[in-house]
Short mmCIF file of C-alpha atoms and ligand atoms in Angstrom, two decimals:
data_model
loop_
_atom_site.label_atom_id
_atom_site.label_comp_id
_atom_site.label_asym_id
_atom_site.label_seq_id
_atom_site.Cartn_x
_atom_site.Cartn_y
_atom_site.Cartn_z
CA UNK M 1057 10.81 10.61 -17.91
CA UNK M 1058 11.45 8.43 -20.91
CA UNK M 1059 10.25 9.32 -24.37
CA UNK M 1060 8.86 6.75 -26.78
CA UNK M 1061 7.77 7.47 -30.36
CA UNK M 1062 4.07 6.90 -30.93
CA UNK M 1063 3.75 5.89 -34.56
CA UNK M 1064 4.18 3.11 -37.24
CA UNK M 1065 5.49 5.53 -39.86
CA UNK M 1066 9.06 4.37 -40.92
CA UNK M 1067 10.28 7.69 -41.88
CA UNK M 1068 9.17 9.34 -38.65
CA UNK M 1069 10.67 6.44 -36.53
CA UNK M 1070 13.95 6.97 -38.45
CA UNK M 1071 13.95 10.71 -37.96
CA UNK M 1072 13.37 10.25 -34.29
CA UNK M 1073 15.79 7.24 -33.64
CA UNK M 1074 18.74 8.93 -35.43
CA UNK M 1075 18.47 11.81 -33.02
CA UNK M 1076 19.03 9.45 -30.04
CA UNK M 1077 16.38 10.93 -27.56
CA UNK M 1078 13.88 8.06 -27.74
CA UNK M 1079 13.84 4.91 -25.55
CA UNK M 1080 11.19 3.09 -27.49
CA UNK M 1081 8.49 2.96 -30.11
CA UNK M 1082 4.80 2.13 -29.60
CA UNK M 1083 2.32 1.22 -32.34
CA UNK M 1084 -1.37 0.30 -32.45
CA UNK M 1085 -3.65 -1.11 -35.13
CA UNK M 1086 -4.92 2.37 -36.17
CA UNK M 1087 -1.41 3.66 -36.49
CA UNK M 1088 -0.51 0.72 -38.62
CA UNK M 1089 -3.56 1.24 -40.83
CA UNK M 1090 -2.26 4.73 -41.88
CA UNK M 1091 0.74 3.09 -43.49
CA UNK M 1092 0.90 1.62 -47.04
CA UNK M 1093 -0.67 -1.78 -47.11
CA UNK M 1094 1.64 -4.77 -46.42
CA UNK M 1095 1.61 -7.60 -43.93
CA UNK M 1096 1.87 -7.07 -40.21
CA UNK M 1097 5.13 -9.03 -40.07
CA UNK M 1098 6.75 -7.09 -42.83
CA UNK M 1099 6.06 -3.69 -41.44
CA UNK M 1100 7.02 -4.70 -37.75
CA UNK M 1101 10.11 -6.31 -39.31
CA UNK M 1102 11.03 -2.87 -40.81
CA UNK M 1103 10.52 -1.13 -37.55
CA UNK M 1104 12.92 -3.57 -35.95
CA UNK M 1105 15.38 -3.04 -38.75
CA UNK M 1106 15.40 0.70 -37.82
CA UNK M 1107 15.64 0.11 -34.21
CA UNK M 1108 18.57 -2.25 -34.62
CA UNK M 1109 20.30 0.20 -36.85
CA UNK M 1110 19.97 3.28 -34.75
CA UNK M 1111 19.28 2.31 -31.08
CA UNK M 1112 19.36 -1.51 -30.59
CA UNK M 1113 17.71 -2.80 -27.44
CA UNK M 1114 15.16 0.00 -27.05
CA UNK M 1115 11.47 -0.93 -26.25
CA UNK M 1116 8.90 -1.90 -28.95
CA UNK M 1117 5.30 -2.32 -28.19
CA UNK M 1118 2.95 -3.97 -30.68
CA UNK M 1119 -0.65 -4.58 -30.25
CA UNK M 1120 -2.82 -7.70 -30.61
CA UNK M 1121 -5.74 -7.37 -33.03
CA UNK M 1122 -8.57 -9.23 -31.42
CA UNK M 1123 -10.90 -8.99 -28.39
CA UNK M 1124 -11.05 -12.76 -27.97
CA UNK M 1125 -9.01 -13.88 -25.03
CA UNK M 1126 -7.73 -17.01 -26.57
CA UNK M 1127 -6.89 -15.30 -29.67
CA UNK M 1128 -5.11 -12.53 -27.86
CA UNK M 1129 -2.94 -15.17 -26.09
CA UNK M 1130 -2.27 -16.94 -29.47
CA UNK M 1131 -1.26 -13.68 -31.20
CA UNK M 1132 1.00 -12.56 -28.27
CA UNK M 1133 2.93 -15.89 -28.26
CA UNK M 1134 3.14 -15.88 -32.02
CA UNK M 1135 4.66 -12.25 -32.02
CA UNK M 1136 7.25 -13.18 -29.37
CA UNK M 1137 8.37 -16.42 -31.37
CA UNK M 1138 8.33 -14.57 -34.73
CA UNK M 1139 10.17 -11.47 -33.89
CA UNK M 1140 12.37 -12.76 -31.19
CA UNK M 1141 13.27 -9.18 -29.96
CA UNK M 1142 14.20 -9.12 -26.31
CA UNK M 1143 12.59 -5.71 -25.57
CA UNK M 1144 9.32 -6.46 -27.30
CA UNK M 1145 6.14 -5.75 -25.35
CA UNK M 1146 2.64 -6.92 -26.30
CA UNK M 1147 -0.13 -4.52 -25.96
CA UNK M 1148 -3.23 -6.06 -24.59
CA UNK M 1149 -6.36 -3.98 -24.13
CA UNK M 1150 -7.48 -3.53 -20.51
CA UNK M 1151 -10.79 -5.42 -19.59
CA UNK M 1152 -12.17 -7.89 -17.25
CA UNK M 1153 -11.50 -10.97 -19.50
CA UNK M 1154 -8.17 -9.64 -20.65
CA UNK M 1155 -6.96 -9.73 -16.96
CA UNK M 1156 -6.57 -13.49 -17.32
CA UNK M 1157 -4.66 -13.16 -20.51
CA UNK M 1158 -2.43 -10.66 -18.80
CA UNK M 1159 -1.75 -12.95 -15.83
CA UNK M 1160 -1.10 -15.82 -18.20
CA UNK M 1161 1.32 -13.91 -20.47
CA UNK M 1162 3.22 -12.40 -17.48
CA UNK M 1163 3.64 -15.84 -15.94
CA UNK M 1164 5.16 -16.96 -19.19
CA UNK M 1165 7.68 -14.00 -18.90
CA UNK M 1166 6.11 -12.10 -21.80
CA UNK M 1167 6.17 -8.32 -21.27
CA UNK M 1168 2.55 -6.93 -21.32
CA UNK M 1169 1.74 -3.32 -22.12
CA UNK M 1170 -1.83 -3.03 -20.87
CA UNK M 1171 -3.29 -0.45 -23.07
CA UNK M 1172 -6.36 1.73 -23.33
CA UNK M 1173 -6.59 2.38 -19.70
CA UNK M 1174 -8.64 5.44 -18.61
CA UNK M 1175 -8.94 5.01 -14.96
CA UNK M 1176 -7.02 4.27 -11.75
CA UNK M 1177 -8.78 1.09 -11.25
CA UNK M 1178 -8.09 -0.30 -14.64
CA UNK M 1179 -4.46 0.48 -14.37
CA UNK M 1180 -3.94 -0.78 -10.80
CA UNK M 1181 -5.74 -4.13 -11.51
CA UNK M 1182 -3.73 -4.62 -14.68
CA UNK M 1183 -0.56 -3.93 -12.83
CA UNK M 1184 -1.44 -6.34 -10.11
CA UNK M 1185 -2.33 -9.03 -12.68
CA UNK M 1186 1.18 -8.69 -13.89
CA UNK M 1187 1.42 -6.05 -16.73
CA UNK M 1188 4.89 -4.52 -16.98
CA UNK M 1189 3.43 -1.30 -18.47
CA UNK M 1190 0.05 0.39 -18.24
CA UNK M 1191 -0.76 2.82 -20.95
CA UNK M 1192 -3.05 5.63 -19.80
CA UNK M 1193 -4.67 7.69 -22.66
CA UNK M 1194 -4.33 11.33 -21.71
CA UNK M 1195 -6.41 12.89 -24.38
CA UNK M 1196 -9.25 10.22 -24.39
CA UNK M 1197 -9.45 10.39 -20.53
CA UNK M 1198 -10.19 14.20 -20.96
CA UNK M 1199 -12.52 13.46 -23.79
CA UNK M 1200 -14.42 11.01 -21.62
CA UNK M 1201 -15.93 13.92 -19.67
CA UNK M 1202 -17.39 15.58 -22.73
CA UNK M 1203 -17.74 13.18 -25.72
CA UNK M 1204 -21.37 13.49 -26.76
CA UNK M 1205 -21.48 10.00 -28.34
CA UNK M 1206 -21.13 8.39 -24.93
CA UNK M 1207 -23.53 10.67 -22.91
CA UNK M 1208 -25.81 7.91 -21.85
CA UNK M 1209 -23.21 5.46 -20.48
CA UNK M 1210 -21.24 8.18 -18.89
CA UNK M 1211 -24.55 9.60 -17.06
CA UNK M 1212 -25.08 5.99 -15.89
CA UNK M 1213 -21.49 5.45 -14.64
CA UNK M 1214 -21.61 8.81 -12.97
CA UNK M 1215 -24.96 8.13 -11.33
CA UNK M 1216 -23.68 4.68 -10.04
CA UNK M 1217 -20.49 6.36 -8.74
CA UNK M 1218 -18.26 4.10 -10.96
CA UNK M 1219 -16.73 7.46 -11.87
CA UNK M 1220 -16.82 10.96 -10.83
CA UNK M 1221 -15.44 14.26 -12.29
CA UNK M 1222 -11.83 13.42 -11.11
CA UNK M 1223 -11.81 10.44 -13.66
CA UNK M 1224 -11.82 13.00 -16.51
CA UNK M 1225 -8.71 14.91 -15.49
CA UNK M 1226 -5.72 12.90 -17.04
CA UNK M 1227 -3.09 14.35 -14.63
CA UNK M 1228 -5.18 13.63 -11.55
CA UNK M 1229 -5.45 9.87 -12.86
CA UNK M 1230 -1.75 9.70 -13.76
CA UNK M 1231 -0.72 11.24 -10.31
CA UNK M 1232 -3.02 8.64 -8.61
CA UNK M 1233 -1.78 5.61 -10.46
CA UNK M 1234 1.91 6.67 -9.81
CA UNK M 1235 1.13 7.08 -6.11
CA UNK M 1236 -0.51 3.73 -5.76
CA UNK M 1237 2.10 1.81 -7.66
CA UNK M 1238 4.81 3.37 -5.51
CA UNK M 1239 2.89 2.72 -2.35
CA UNK M 1240 2.34 -0.97 -3.43
CA UNK M 1241 6.05 -1.33 -4.45
CA UNK M 1242 4.71 -2.44 -7.98
CA UNK M 1243 7.53 -2.18 -10.65
CA UNK M 1244 4.91 -1.54 -13.33
CA UNK M 1245 5.59 1.68 -15.41
CA UNK M 1246 3.08 4.19 -16.60
CA UNK M 1247 3.25 5.00 -20.32
CA UNK M 1248 1.12 7.93 -21.05
CA UNK M 1249 -0.31 8.11 -24.70
CA UNK M 1250 -3.06 9.89 -26.53
CA UNK M 1251 -1.01 13.21 -26.45
CA UNK M 1252 -2.88 16.22 -27.83
CA UNK M 1253 -0.26 19.03 -27.21
CA UNK M 1254 3.33 19.66 -26.05
CA UNK M 1255 1.76 21.09 -22.77
CA UNK M 1256 0.17 17.57 -22.13
CA UNK M 1257 3.71 16.07 -22.29
CA UNK M 1258 5.07 18.27 -19.62
CA UNK M 1259 2.08 17.91 -17.45
CA UNK M 1260 1.97 14.05 -17.77
CA UNK M 1261 5.64 13.90 -16.85
CA UNK M 1262 5.15 16.09 -13.75
CA UNK M 1263 2.19 14.05 -12.70
CA UNK M 1264 4.47 11.04 -12.50
CA UNK M 1265 4.40 9.26 -15.89
CA UNK M 1266 7.42 7.17 -16.26
CA UNK M 1267 7.31 7.17 -20.10
CA UNK M 1268 5.42 9.52 -22.48
CA UNK M 1269 4.79 8.14 -25.96
CA UNK M 1270 4.66 11.07 -28.35
CA UNK M 1271 3.18 11.35 -31.81
CA UNK M 1272 6.34 12.64 -34.01
CA UNK M 1273 4.48 15.77 -35.11
CA UNK M 1274 5.19 17.29 -31.60
CA UNK M 1275 9.03 16.66 -31.60
CA UNK M 1276 10.04 19.87 -33.54
CA UNK M 1277 7.77 22.11 -31.25
CA UNK M 1278 9.29 20.39 -28.24
CA UNK M 1279 12.75 21.72 -29.42
CA UNK M 1280 11.81 25.14 -30.71
CA UNK M 1281 11.52 28.52 -29.00
CA UNK M 1282 11.45 31.99 -30.52
CA UNK M 1283 13.87 33.25 -27.80
CA UNK M 1284 16.40 30.58 -28.65
CA UNK M 1285 16.19 31.66 -32.31
CA UNK M 1286 16.48 35.28 -31.27
CA UNK M 1287 19.44 34.88 -29.01
CA UNK M 1288 21.43 32.52 -31.46
CA UNK M 1289 20.89 35.11 -34.21
CA UNK M 1290 22.18 37.84 -31.78
CA UNK M 1291 25.38 35.79 -30.94
CA UNK M 1292 26.09 35.33 -34.60
CA UNK M 1293 25.46 38.95 -35.55
CA UNK M 1294 27.61 40.24 -32.52
CA UNK M 1295 30.49 37.98 -33.44
CA UNK M 1296 30.32 38.83 -37.14
CA UNK M 1297 30.52 42.66 -36.07
CA UNK M 1298 33.54 41.92 -34.06
CA UNK M 1299 35.30 40.17 -36.67
CA UNK M 1300 34.68 42.93 -39.29
C1 LIG D 1406 -0.63 4.63 -27.21
O1 LIG D 1406 -0.13 3.68 -26.89
C2 LIG D 1406 -1.63 4.78 -28.15
O2 LIG D 1406 -1.27 4.06 -29.21
C3 LIG D 1406 -1.97 6.24 -28.62
O3 LIG D 1406 -1.36 7.10 -27.95
C4 LIG D 1406 -3.46 6.40 -28.63
O4 LIG D 1406 -3.60 7.75 -29.02
P1 LIG D 1406 -4.86 8.45 -29.74
O5 LIG D 1406 -5.87 8.79 -28.68
O6 LIG D 1406 -4.34 9.62 -30.27
O7 LIG D 1406 -5.44 7.27 -30.58
#
């Protein structure tokens, strides 16, 4: 499993990259909107400066900010031309019209990270269309089963058997997508995002995610354990007693 950093915050990206465990950075428009106002190009340029300083060559995903297929294509090509970063991937939202964009970008040798995937069918169709990565949103897949703001549309999709209860278990979705990709010999990699806990990270990895993109707030907890602190303290105390 590879770890990506899911943020647009420069200090958090630097703190992660200088520790050497990450193999990529992912952003989205909401993450960028949390940062001090500047231009998109300036901010992405600063992320690239950090990547080039600490871990040159690692993955960077940036997302288009339009739902219009022609505009998505234009933005994707503009980002590739502007940033000229070989490991840049363009996040394109999953959708019926977006499939054509994914096909066209992939044919132009532009790496597509098809984002906001919630179901097996979305991820597999995006992979077949040429997406190099499919981003499955663990927390939001789970929320999809209970979110009260979408009760009507959920009931309709359940009634028409577009979905069933298995579609609200993120690890079942991840496991199924991985199995189908492997069975079809598709090289598309699964990025699991929308992480809500450290346990989600372990479970997504065991379910078959190639990559987990993780909000930086979880990194210290991933490295801490009270028994580690206890035993290290014990070693130091024992050694100090022996010296005295
Ligand atoms: C991943 O690519 C997404 O940017 C992100 O993980 C979405 O997570 P959220 O559900 O916390 O917005």
